[in-house]
PDB file of C-alpha atoms (C1' of nucleotides) in Angstrom:
ATOM      1  CA  MET O   1     -21.098   8.409 -17.888  1.00  0.00           C
ATOM      2  CA  ILE O   2     -22.396  10.229 -14.752  1.00  0.00           C
ATOM      3  CA  ILE O   3     -21.299  13.486 -13.198  1.00  0.00           C
ATOM      4  CA  LYS O   4     -20.966  13.898  -9.373  1.00  0.00           C
ATOM      5  CA  GLU O   5     -20.069  16.855  -7.269  1.00  0.00           C
ATOM      6  CA  ILE O   6     -17.473  15.750  -4.557  1.00  0.00           C
ATOM      7  CA  GLN O   7     -15.692  17.837  -1.993  1.00  0.00           C
ATOM      8  CA  ASP O   8     -12.261  17.139  -0.688  1.00  0.00           C
ATOM      9  CA  PHE O   9     -11.318  14.624  -3.434  1.00  0.00           C
ATOM     10  CA  ASP O  10      -8.045  14.663  -5.400  1.00  0.00           C
ATOM     11  CA  LEU O  11      -7.500  11.892  -7.958  1.00  0.00           C
ATOM     12  CA  ARG O  12      -3.778  12.555  -8.443  1.00  0.00           C
ATOM     13  CA  LYS O  13      -2.999  12.289  -4.806  1.00  0.00           C
ATOM     14  CA  ILE O  14      -5.117   9.196  -4.241  1.00  0.00           C
ATOM     15  CA  ALA O  15      -3.365   7.526  -7.251  1.00  0.00           C
ATOM     16  CA  ASN O  16       0.055   8.410  -5.829  1.00  0.00           C
ATOM     17  CA  SER O  17      -0.672   7.717  -2.193  1.00  0.00           C
ATOM     18  CA  GLY O  18       0.834   4.270  -2.268  1.00  0.00           C
ATOM     19  CA  GLN O  19      -2.248   2.478  -1.014  1.00  0.00           C
ATOM     20  CA  CYS O  20      -3.381   1.105  -4.485  1.00  0.00           C
ATOM     21  CA  PHE O  21      -1.297   0.103  -7.402  1.00  0.00           C
ATOM     22  CA  ARG O  22      -3.862   0.090 -10.336  1.00  0.00           C
ATOM     23  CA  MET O  23      -4.951   3.611 -10.542  1.00  0.00           C
ATOM     24  CA  ASN O  24      -3.211   5.468 -13.309  1.00  0.00           C
ATOM     25  CA  LEU O  25      -3.245   8.772 -15.196  1.00  0.00           C
ATOM     26  CA  LEU O  26      -4.380   8.355 -18.818  1.00  0.00           C
ATOM     27  CA  GLY O  27      -3.373  10.459 -21.824  1.00  0.00           C
ATOM     28  CA  SER O  28      -6.891  12.059 -21.756  1.00  0.00           C
ATOM     29  CA  GLY O  29      -6.282  13.495 -18.276  1.00  0.00           C
ATOM     30  CA  ALA O  30      -8.730  11.029 -16.729  1.00  0.00           C
ATOM     31  CA  TYR O  31      -7.625   8.445 -14.187  1.00  0.00           C
ATOM     32  CA  SER O  32      -8.249   4.715 -14.704  1.00  0.00           C
ATOM     33  CA  VAL O  33      -9.140   2.498 -11.843  1.00  0.00           C
ATOM     34  CA  ILE O  34      -9.064  -1.353 -11.980  1.00  0.00           C
ATOM     35  CA  ALA O  35     -10.695  -2.718  -8.804  1.00  0.00           C
ATOM     36  CA  LEU O  36     -13.260  -5.134  -7.662  1.00  0.00           C
ATOM     37  CA  GLY O  37     -13.397  -6.865 -11.079  1.00  0.00           C
ATOM     38  CA  LYS O  38     -14.429  -3.534 -12.667  1.00  0.00           C
ATOM     39  CA  TYR O  39     -12.802  -0.959 -14.922  1.00  0.00           C
ATOM     40  CA  LEU O  40     -13.538   2.717 -14.211  1.00  0.00           C
ATOM     41  CA  GLU O  41     -12.431   6.043 -15.599  1.00  0.00           C
ATOM     42  CA  ILE O  42     -12.804   9.301 -13.667  1.00  0.00           C
ATOM     43  CA  LEU O  43     -12.189  12.805 -14.948  1.00  0.00           C
ATOM     44  CA  ASP O  44     -11.852  15.816 -12.746  1.00  0.00           C
ATOM     45  CA  ASN O  45     -13.813  18.697 -14.337  1.00  0.00           C
ATOM     46  CA  GLY O  46     -11.931  21.226 -12.163  1.00  0.00           C
ATOM     47  CA  ASP O  47     -15.043  22.731 -10.723  1.00  0.00           C
ATOM     48  CA  GLY O  48     -15.566  20.266  -7.947  1.00  0.00           C
ATOM     49  CA  ARG O  49     -17.415  17.924 -10.267  1.00  0.00           C
ATOM     50  CA  PHE O  50     -16.114  14.560 -11.507  1.00  0.00           C
ATOM     51  CA  GLN O  51     -17.155  12.367 -14.443  1.00  0.00           C
ATOM     52  CA  PHE O  52     -17.447   8.665 -13.763  1.00  0.00           C
ATOM     53  CA  SER O  53     -17.660   6.156 -16.581  1.00  0.00           C
ATOM     54  CA  CYS O  54     -20.255   4.042 -14.741  1.00  0.00           C
ATOM     55  CA  SER O  55     -23.905   3.798 -14.161  1.00  0.00           C
ATOM     56  CA  GLU O  56     -25.647   5.531 -11.266  1.00  0.00           C
ATOM     57  CA  ALA O  57     -26.360   2.111  -9.766  1.00  0.00           C
ATOM     58  CA  ASP O  58     -22.653   1.049  -9.810  1.00  0.00           C
ATOM     59  CA  PHE O  59     -21.730   4.540  -8.450  1.00  0.00           C
ATOM     60  CA  LEU O  60     -24.018   4.072  -5.455  1.00  0.00           C
ATOM     61  CA  SER O  61     -23.401   0.352  -4.819  1.00  0.00           C
ATOM     62  CA  ILE O  62     -19.766   0.097  -5.519  1.00  0.00           C
ATOM     63  CA  TRP O  63     -17.700   3.308  -5.972  1.00  0.00           C
ATOM     64  CA  THR O  64     -19.198   5.433  -3.169  1.00  0.00           C
ATOM     65  CA  ASN O  65     -17.903   2.914  -0.714  1.00  0.00           C
ATOM     66  CA  TYR O  66     -14.645   2.114  -2.588  1.00  0.00           C
ATOM     67  CA  PHE O  67     -13.660   5.808  -2.568  1.00  0.00           C
ATOM     68  CA  ASP O  68     -14.978   6.285   0.915  1.00  0.00           C
ATOM     69  CA  LEU O  69     -17.189   9.228  -0.235  1.00  0.00           C
ATOM     70  CA  SER O  70     -19.237   9.316   2.896  1.00  0.00           C
ATOM     71  CA  CYS O  71     -16.404  10.081   5.178  1.00  0.00           C
ATOM     72  CA  ASP O  72     -15.837  13.611   6.436  1.00  0.00           C
ATOM     73  CA  TYR O  73     -12.100  14.148   5.981  1.00  0.00           C
ATOM     74  CA  THR O  74     -12.300  17.712   7.035  1.00  0.00           C
ATOM     75  CA  LYS O  75     -13.425  16.461  10.499  1.00  0.00           C
ATOM     76  CA  ILE O  76     -10.508  14.130  10.714  1.00  0.00           C
ATOM     77  CA  ARG O  77      -7.992  16.770   9.760  1.00  0.00           C
ATOM     78  CA  SER O  78      -9.375  18.994  12.467  1.00  0.00           C
ATOM     79  CA  LEU O  79      -8.011  16.614  15.107  1.00  0.00           C
ATOM     80  CA  VAL O  80      -4.535  17.861  14.182  1.00  0.00           C
ATOM     81  CA  PRO O  81      -3.336  20.600  16.606  1.00  0.00           C
ATOM     82  CA  SER O  82      -1.847  23.675  15.064  1.00  0.00           C
ATOM     83  CA  GLY O  83       1.132  23.132  17.267  1.00  0.00           C
ATOM     84  CA  ASP O  84       2.060  20.065  15.221  1.00  0.00           C
ATOM     85  CA  THR O  85       4.011  21.597  12.393  1.00  0.00           C
ATOM     86  CA  PHE O  86       4.679  18.457  10.495  1.00  0.00           C
ATOM     87  CA  LEU O  87       1.148  17.173  10.434  1.00  0.00           C
ATOM     88  CA  SER O  88      -0.384  20.558   9.808  1.00  0.00           C
ATOM     89  CA  GLU O  89       1.743  20.679   6.632  1.00  0.00           C
ATOM     90  CA  ALA O  90       0.980  17.052   5.875  1.00  0.00           C
ATOM     91  CA  ILE O  91      -2.782  17.449   6.008  1.00  0.00           C
ATOM     92  CA  GLU O  92      -2.619  20.585   3.842  1.00  0.00           C
ATOM     93  CA  TYR O  93      -0.290  18.863   1.288  1.00  0.00           C
ATOM     94  CA  GLY O  94      -2.441  15.660   1.314  1.00  0.00           C
ATOM     95  CA  TRP O  95      -5.735  17.526   1.133  1.00  0.00           C
ATOM     96  CA  GLY O  96      -8.047  15.389  -1.096  1.00  0.00           C
ATOM     97  CA  ILE O  97      -6.573  11.979  -0.186  1.00  0.00           C
ATOM     98  CA  HIS O  98      -9.227   9.361   0.557  1.00  0.00           C
ATOM     99  CA  LEU O  99      -8.652   5.980   2.091  1.00  0.00           C
ATOM    100  CA  LEU O 100      -9.671   3.427  -0.470  1.00  0.00           C
ATOM    101  CA  ARG O 101     -11.719   0.469   0.685  1.00  0.00           C
ATOM    102  CA  GLN O 102     -10.130  -2.256  -1.453  1.00  0.00           C
ATOM    103  CA  ASP O 103     -10.600  -5.996  -1.972  1.00  0.00           C
ATOM    104  CA  PRO O 104      -8.765  -7.679   0.944  1.00  0.00           C
ATOM    105  CA  TRP O 105      -7.241 -10.418  -1.161  1.00  0.00           C
ATOM    106  CA  GLU O 106      -5.799  -7.923  -3.597  1.00  0.00           C
ATOM    107  CA  VAL O 107      -4.459  -5.833  -0.787  1.00  0.00           C
ATOM    108  CA  THR O 108      -2.948  -8.909   0.855  1.00  0.00           C
ATOM    109  CA  ALA O 109      -1.148 -10.154  -2.332  1.00  0.00           C
ATOM    110  CA  SER O 110      -0.022  -6.645  -3.351  1.00  0.00           C
ATOM    111  CA  PHE O 111       1.476  -5.762  -0.006  1.00  0.00           C
ATOM    112  CA  ILE O 112       3.196  -9.169   0.347  1.00  0.00           C
ATOM    113  CA  LEU O 113       4.962  -8.517  -2.895  1.00  0.00           C
ATOM    114  CA  SER O 114       5.584  -4.924  -1.940  1.00  0.00           C
ATOM    115  CA  GLN O 115       8.212  -5.633   0.595  1.00  0.00           C
ATOM    116  CA  ARG O 116      11.577  -4.137  -0.183  1.00  0.00           C
ATOM    117  CA  LYS O 117      10.197  -2.751  -3.539  1.00  0.00           C
ATOM    118  CA  SER O 118       9.573   0.728  -4.814  1.00  0.00           C
ATOM    119  CA  ILE O 119       6.068   1.752  -5.777  1.00  0.00           C
ATOM    120  CA  PRO O 120       6.837   1.711  -9.483  1.00  0.00           C
ATOM    121  CA  ALA O 121       8.319  -1.741  -9.124  1.00  0.00           C
ATOM    122  CA  ILE O 122       5.339  -2.942  -7.099  1.00  0.00           C
ATOM    123  CA  LYS O 123       2.960  -1.603  -9.887  1.00  0.00           C
ATOM    124  CA  THR O 124       5.049  -3.498 -12.541  1.00  0.00           C
ATOM    125  CA  ALA O 125       4.792  -6.788 -10.597  1.00  0.00           C
ATOM    126  CA  VAL O 126       1.105  -6.404  -9.854  1.00  0.00           C
ATOM    127  CA  GLU O 127       0.319  -5.763 -13.469  1.00  0.00           C
ATOM    128  CA  SER O 128       2.397  -8.754 -14.508  1.00  0.00           C
ATOM    129  CA  LEU O 129       0.384 -11.009 -12.193  1.00  0.00           C
ATOM    130  CA  CYS O 130      -2.826  -9.639 -13.429  1.00  0.00           C
ATOM    131  CA  SER O 131      -2.074 -10.033 -17.147  1.00  0.00           C
ATOM    132  CA  LYS O 132      -0.822 -13.607 -16.577  1.00  0.00           C
ATOM    133  CA  TYR O 133      -3.419 -14.928 -14.148  1.00  0.00           C
ATOM    134  CA  GLY O 134      -6.282 -12.392 -14.084  1.00  0.00           C
ATOM    135  CA  THR O 135      -9.369 -12.555 -16.251  1.00  0.00           C
ATOM    136  CA  VAL O 136     -10.222 -10.118 -19.075  1.00  0.00           C
ATOM    137  CA  ILE O 137     -12.462  -7.237 -17.962  1.00  0.00           C
ATOM    138  CA  VAL O 138     -12.112  -4.999 -21.011  1.00  0.00           C
ATOM    139  CA  PRO O 139     -11.193  -6.998 -24.186  1.00  0.00           C
ATOM    140  CA  ASP O 140      -9.498  -4.370 -26.134  1.00  0.00           C
ATOM    141  CA  SER O 141      -8.843  -1.093 -24.416  1.00  0.00           C
ATOM    142  CA  ASP O 142      -7.078   1.786 -26.202  1.00  0.00           C
ATOM    143  CA  SER O 143      -6.514   3.367 -22.833  1.00  0.00           C
ATOM    144  CA  GLY O 144      -5.306   1.545 -19.720  1.00  0.00           C
ATOM    145  CA  SER O 145      -1.690   0.812 -19.653  1.00  0.00           C
ATOM    146  CA  GLY O 146      -0.500   0.855 -23.140  1.00  0.00           C
ATOM    147  CA  GLY O 147      -3.548  -0.549 -24.817  1.00  0.00           C
ATOM    148  CA  GLY O 148      -4.622  -4.178 -25.164  1.00  0.00           C
ATOM    149  CA  PRO O 149      -6.960  -6.060 -22.765  1.00  0.00           C
ATOM    150  CA  ILE O 150      -7.462  -5.076 -19.127  1.00  0.00           C
ATOM    151  CA  TYR O 151      -7.286  -7.850 -16.619  1.00  0.00           C
ATOM    152  CA  SER O 152      -8.747  -8.268 -13.123  1.00  0.00           C
ATOM    153  CA  PHE O 153      -6.577  -8.946 -10.238  1.00  0.00           C
ATOM    154  CA  PRO O 154      -6.340 -12.793 -10.050  1.00  0.00           C
ATOM    155  CA  CYS O 155      -8.407 -14.530  -7.402  1.00  0.00           C
ATOM    156  CA  ALA O 156      -6.648 -16.523  -4.694  1.00  0.00           C
ATOM    157  CA  SER O 157      -7.684 -19.856  -6.217  1.00  0.00           C
ATOM    158  CA  ALA O 158      -6.144 -18.796  -9.581  1.00  0.00           C
ATOM    159  CA  LEU O 159      -2.783 -18.543  -7.806  1.00  0.00           C
ATOM    160  CA  ALA O 160      -3.172 -21.335  -5.264  1.00  0.00           C
ATOM    161  CA  ASP O 161      -2.091 -24.261  -7.510  1.00  0.00           C
ATOM    162  CA  LEU O 162       0.902 -22.546  -9.116  1.00  0.00           C
ATOM    163  CA  SER O 163       4.496 -23.302  -8.468  1.00  0.00           C
ATOM    164  CA  CYS O 164       7.166 -20.820  -7.751  1.00  0.00           C
ATOM    165  CA  CYS O 165       8.440 -21.626 -11.234  1.00  0.00           C
ATOM    166  CA  ASP O 166       5.144 -20.718 -12.788  1.00  0.00           C
ATOM    167  CA  ILE O 167       5.048 -17.100 -11.439  1.00  0.00           C
ATOM    168  CA  GLY O 168       8.831 -16.646 -11.870  1.00  0.00           C
ATOM    169  CA  SER O 169       8.279 -14.219 -14.621  1.00  0.00           C
ATOM    170  CA  CYS O 170       6.205 -11.784 -12.460  1.00  0.00           C
ATOM    171  CA  SER O 171       9.167 -10.126 -10.801  1.00  0.00           C
ATOM    172  CA  LEU O 172       8.262 -11.380  -7.358  1.00  0.00           C
ATOM    173  CA  GLY O 173      11.749 -12.542  -6.486  1.00  0.00           C
ATOM    174  CA  TYR O 174      11.920 -14.374  -3.182  1.00  0.00           C
ATOM    175  CA  ARG O 175       8.349 -13.380  -2.429  1.00  0.00           C
ATOM    176  CA  ASP O 176       6.892 -15.927  -4.906  1.00  0.00           C
ATOM    177  CA  LYS O 177       6.553 -18.577  -2.254  1.00  0.00           C
ATOM    178  CA  TYR O 178       4.743 -16.188   0.077  1.00  0.00           C
ATOM    179  CA  ILE O 179       2.216 -15.229  -2.593  1.00  0.00           C
ATOM    180  CA  ILE O 180       1.469 -18.896  -3.399  1.00  0.00           C
ATOM    181  CA  ASN O 181       1.136 -19.917   0.241  1.00  0.00           C
ATOM    182  CA  ALA O 182      -1.183 -16.895   0.966  1.00  0.00           C
ATOM    183  CA  ALA O 183      -3.309 -17.782  -2.068  1.00  0.00           C
ATOM    184  CA  GLN O 184      -3.646 -21.290  -0.752  1.00  0.00           C
ATOM    185  CA  CYS O 185      -4.700 -20.126   2.782  1.00  0.00           C
ATOM    186  CA  VAL O 186      -7.238 -17.786   1.305  1.00  0.00           C
ATOM    187  CA  ALA O 187      -8.615 -20.205  -1.240  1.00  0.00           C
ATOM    188  CA  ASN O 188      -9.161 -22.886   1.348  1.00  0.00           C
ATOM    189  CA  ARG O 189     -10.530 -20.406   3.862  1.00  0.00           C
ATOM    190  CA  ASP O 190      -7.933 -20.828   6.450  1.00  0.00           C
ATOM    191  CA  ILE O 191      -7.916 -17.037   6.254  1.00  0.00           C
ATOM    192  CA  ASP O 192     -11.537 -15.743   5.798  1.00  0.00           C
ATOM    193  CA  PHE O 193     -11.674 -12.056   5.138  1.00  0.00           C
ATOM    194  CA  SER O 194     -15.421 -11.834   5.733  1.00  0.00           C
ATOM    195  CA  ILE O 195     -14.810 -13.081   9.308  1.00  0.00           C
ATOM    196  CA  LEU O 196     -11.772 -10.862   9.897  1.00  0.00           C
ATOM    197  CA  GLN O 197     -13.752  -7.758   8.832  1.00  0.00           C
ATOM    198  CA  ASN O 198     -15.824  -8.253  11.909  1.00  0.00           C
ATOM    199  CA  THR O 199     -13.022  -9.499  14.221  1.00  0.00           C
ATOM    200  CA  ASP O 200     -11.372  -7.172  16.699  1.00  0.00           C
ATOM    201  CA  PRO O 201      -8.289  -5.628  15.039  1.00  0.00           C
ATOM    202  CA  GLU O 202      -5.694  -7.265  17.240  1.00  0.00           C
ATOM    203  CA  SER O 203      -7.023 -10.814  16.722  1.00  0.00           C
ATOM    204  CA  ALA O 204      -7.431 -10.109  13.025  1.00  0.00           C
ATOM    205  CA  LYS O 205      -3.817  -8.982  12.853  1.00  0.00           C
ATOM    206  CA  SER O 206      -2.622 -12.086  14.606  1.00  0.00           C
ATOM    207  CA  ALA O 207      -4.466 -14.214  12.093  1.00  0.00           C
ATOM    208  CA  LEU O 208      -3.015 -12.374   9.177  1.00  0.00           C
ATOM    209  CA  LYS O 209       0.557 -12.582  10.663  1.00  0.00           C
ATOM    210  CA  SER O 210       0.174 -16.386  10.628  1.00  0.00           C
ATOM    211  CA  LEU O 211       0.648 -16.178   6.792  1.00  0.00           C
ATOM    212  CA  TYR O 212       4.151 -16.897   5.720  1.00  0.00           C
ATOM    213  CA  GLY O 213       5.660 -13.572   4.549  1.00  0.00           C
ATOM    214  CA  VAL O 214       3.206 -11.341   6.475  1.00  0.00           C
ATOM    215  CA  GLY O 215       4.675  -9.373   9.337  1.00  0.00           C
ATOM    216  CA  ASP O 216       3.498  -6.408  11.380  1.00  0.00           C
ATOM    217  CA  LYS O 217       3.678  -3.885   8.559  1.00  0.00           C
ATOM    218  CA  VAL O 218       1.844  -5.796   5.853  1.00  0.00           C
ATOM    219  CA  ALA O 219      -0.732  -7.051   8.303  1.00  0.00           C
ATOM    220  CA  SER O 220      -1.465  -3.503   9.275  1.00  0.00           C
ATOM    221  CA  CYS O 221      -1.861  -2.570   5.526  1.00  0.00           C
ATOM    222  CA  ILE O 222      -4.379  -5.368   5.133  1.00  0.00           C
ATOM    223  CA  LEU O 223      -6.316  -4.244   8.129  1.00  0.00           C
ATOM    224  CA  LEU O 224      -6.438  -0.683   6.955  1.00  0.00           C
ATOM    225  CA  PHE O 225      -6.805  -0.868   3.167  1.00  0.00           C
ATOM    226  CA  GLY O 226      -8.673  -4.146   2.904  1.00  0.00           C
ATOM    227  CA  LEU O 227     -10.624  -4.690   6.083  1.00  0.00           C
ATOM    228  CA  GLY O 228     -11.778  -1.294   7.060  1.00  0.00           C
ATOM    229  CA  HIS O 229     -10.021  -1.296  10.389  1.00  0.00           C
ATOM    230  CA  LEU O 230      -9.248   2.478  10.289  1.00  0.00           C
ATOM    231  CA  ASN O 231      -7.106   2.517  13.414  1.00  0.00           C
ATOM    232  CA  ALA O 232      -4.431   0.325  11.925  1.00  0.00           C
ATOM    233  CA  PHE O 233      -1.123   2.037  11.547  1.00  0.00           C
ATOM    234  CA  PRO O 234       1.346   0.590   9.071  1.00  0.00           C
ATOM    235  CA  GLU O 235       4.934   1.549   9.952  1.00  0.00           C
ATOM    236  CA  ASP O 236       7.165   1.390   6.925  1.00  0.00           C
ATOM    237  CA  VAL O 237      10.614   3.006   6.372  1.00  0.00           C
ATOM    238  CA  TRP O 238       8.994   6.396   5.646  1.00  0.00           C
ATOM    239  CA  ILE O 239       6.743   6.547   8.696  1.00  0.00           C
ATOM    240  CA  LYS O 240       9.478   5.349  10.892  1.00  0.00           C
ATOM    241  CA  ARG O 241      11.790   8.013   9.482  1.00  0.00           C
ATOM    242  CA  VAL O 242       9.151  10.707  10.165  1.00  0.00           C
ATOM    243  CA  ILE O 243       8.476   9.550  13.622  1.00  0.00           C
ATOM    244  CA  GLU O 244      12.212   9.451  14.391  1.00  0.00           C
ATOM    245  CA  THR O 245      12.943  12.907  12.907  1.00  0.00           C
ATOM    246  CA  GLN O 246       9.743  14.813  13.770  1.00  0.00           C
ATOM    247  CA  TYR O 247       8.530  13.153  16.935  1.00  0.00           C
ATOM    248  CA  ALA O 248      11.741  12.058  18.625  1.00  0.00           C
ATOM    249  CA  GLY O 249      10.605   8.404  18.144  1.00  0.00           C
ATOM    250  CA  ILE O 250       7.144   8.817  19.902  1.00  0.00           C
ATOM    251  CA  PHE O 251       4.085   9.602  17.861  1.00  0.00           C
ATOM    252  CA  PRO O 252       0.924  10.538  19.816  1.00  0.00           C
ATOM    253  CA  LYS O 253      -1.325   7.805  18.397  1.00  0.00           C
ATOM    254  CA  SER O 254      -4.022   8.058  20.979  1.00  0.00           C
ATOM    255  CA  ARG O 255      -4.944  11.568  19.938  1.00  0.00           C
ATOM    256  CA  TYR O 256      -6.245  10.171  16.665  1.00  0.00           C
ATOM    257  CA  ASP O 257      -7.971   7.128  17.999  1.00  0.00           C
ATOM    258  CA  GLY O 258     -10.451   5.744  15.427  1.00  0.00           C
ATOM    259  CA  TYR O 259      -8.744   7.531  12.435  1.00  0.00           C
ATOM    260  CA  LEU O 260      -5.116   6.724  12.971  1.00  0.00           C
ATOM    261  CA  GLY O 261      -4.734   4.915   9.703  1.00  0.00           C
ATOM    262  CA  ILE O 262      -5.895   7.952   7.817  1.00  0.00           C
ATOM    263  CA  ILE O 263      -3.499  10.163   9.679  1.00  0.00           C
ATOM    264  CA  GLN O 264      -0.878   7.740   8.668  1.00  0.00           C
ATOM    265  CA  GLN O 265      -1.739   8.228   5.021  1.00  0.00           C
ATOM    266  CA  TYR O 266      -1.108  11.997   5.346  1.00  0.00           C
ATOM    267  CA  MET O 267       2.189  11.292   7.098  1.00  0.00           C
ATOM    268  CA  PHE O 268       3.255   8.857   4.447  1.00  0.00           C
ATOM    269  CA  TYR O 269       2.270  10.942   1.419  1.00  0.00           C
ATOM    270  CA  TYR O 270       3.919  14.133   2.830  1.00  0.00           C
ATOM    271  CA  GLY O 271       6.913  12.330   4.405  1.00  0.00           C
ATOM    272  CA  LYS O 272       8.083  10.837   1.153  1.00  0.00           C
ATOM    273  CA  SER O 273       7.340  13.971  -1.015  1.00  0.00           C
ATOM    274  CA  ASN O 274       9.839  16.248  -2.522  1.00  0.00           C
ATOM    275  CA  ALA O 275       8.035  19.187  -0.774  1.00  0.00           C
ATOM    276  CA  TYR O 276       9.109  17.718   2.546  1.00  0.00           C
ATOM    277  CA  LYS O 277      12.635  16.987   1.481  1.00  0.00           C
ATOM    278  CA  LYS O 278      13.014  20.563   0.288  1.00  0.00           C
ATOM    279  CA  ARG O 279      11.647  21.940   3.524  1.00  0.00           C
ATOM    280  CA  ASN O 280      14.082  19.825   5.468  1.00  0.00           C
ATOM    281  CA  ALA O 281      16.956  20.854   3.321  1.00  0.00           C
ATOM    282  CA  ALA O 282      16.175  24.477   4.096  1.00  0.00           C
ATOM    283  CA  PHE O 283      16.903  23.912   7.738  1.00  0.00           C
TER     284      PHE O 283
ATOM    285  C1'  DT J   1      27.466   1.225 -11.333  1.00  0.00           C
ATOM    286  C1'  DT J   2      25.540   1.885  -6.948  1.00  0.00           C
ATOM    287  C1'  DC J   3      21.893   2.556  -3.962  1.00  0.00           C
ATOM    288  C1'  DC J   4      17.350   1.879  -2.219  1.00  0.00           C
ATOM    289  C1'  DA J   5      12.679   0.410  -2.037  1.00  0.00           C
ATOM    290  C1'  DG J   6       5.219   0.903   1.874  1.00  0.00           C
ATOM    291  C1'  DG J   7       9.759  -6.007   5.240  1.00  0.00           C
ATOM    292  C1'  DT J   8      10.132 -10.625   6.821  1.00  0.00           C
ATOM    293  C1'  DG J   9      12.049 -15.015   8.444  1.00  0.00           C
ATOM    294  C1'  DA J  10      15.952 -17.270  10.375  1.00  0.00           C
ATOM    295  C1'  DT J  11      19.356 -17.302  13.552  1.00  0.00           C
ATOM    296  C1'  DA J  12      22.233 -16.126  17.466  1.00  0.00           C
ATOM    297  C1'  DA J  13      22.947 -14.157  21.887  1.00  0.00           C
TER     298       DA J  13
ATOM    299  C1'  DT I   1      13.521 -10.904  24.315  1.00  0.00           C
ATOM    300  C1'  DT I   2      16.260  -8.000  20.931  1.00  0.00           C
ATOM    301  C1'  DA I   3      19.910  -7.571  17.229  1.00  0.00           C
ATOM    302  C1'  DT I   4      21.694  -8.926  12.936  1.00  0.00           C
ATOM    303  C1'  DC I   5      21.643 -10.679   8.394  1.00  0.00           C
ATOM    304  C1'  DA I   6      20.086 -12.558   3.751  1.00  0.00           C
ATOM    305  C1'  DC I   7      16.937 -12.027   0.432  1.00  0.00           C
ATOM    306  C1'  DA I   8      15.507 -11.028  -5.678  1.00  0.00           C
ATOM    307  C1'  DT I   9      14.660  -7.507  -8.577  1.00  0.00           C
ATOM    308  C1'  DG I  10      13.445  -3.048 -10.734  1.00  0.00           C
ATOM    309  C1'  DG I  11      14.032   1.860 -10.962  1.00  0.00           C
ATOM    310  C1'  DA I  12      16.460   6.016 -10.358  1.00  0.00           C
TER     311       DA I  12
END
DNA sequence: TTCCAGGTGATAA
DNA sequence: TTATCACATGGA
């Protein structure tokens, strides 16, 4: 257990920001994080300090990067002009959100199965895949999701040889064939994330869209959440709705060049919130 | 029960 | 090129 002082960091908002599906509130008030083959618990002390259930070495070599702790989010929020009412509210509402730098394969599979699903349903399906095809990280946890072992996200090769029948019990619906095909492409290196990380975003996006079941939106999510291309801008139903209603269909993307994906996270988190719905209902 | 969800592929015009 | 439609299933 180590204690770290971190500014501009809100666990609840990060867990509910729709970018990851395995970060959950525990009964203790801490948040559990299952990522990169590790299990972590974080507790907000409420005084700007956070308790991490890991070693100093792991914190520095793994979690600092995963939680994007070196990024100055205040600076990014300062790009928003005061005249932009919606985004001004969004960055205040979303204060403390960080962009997680996740494993690209986990992001790929998770967002392929996310299509036409609600976030709770996505989480259920992801956990189902993990418990069936992942490996045990923590043998017998009394925390996590309802106790029992905690599993890693299954690697691509663990899914590549399955049939649609095999994963039929994971609530994937028609997306089962997409997941298996993507697993095969990643396992045999037709898609190589270590290369795509250093490829220009447009070319990387084209490569990702060659995967069956990956279109513009999912490819953008992989670029942003898995490959560190911070200018990627996933446009889902919520973002489209916001752009249509708040920006008359045209969002000034160039203003946020280099950080567009992070701005998108604020838009998403606020755009789907009850706070925003209430504000709109008032007009 | 009905509606909707961090969309995409197939098909038609 | 753009527009329309089907698609599996869980949650609210």
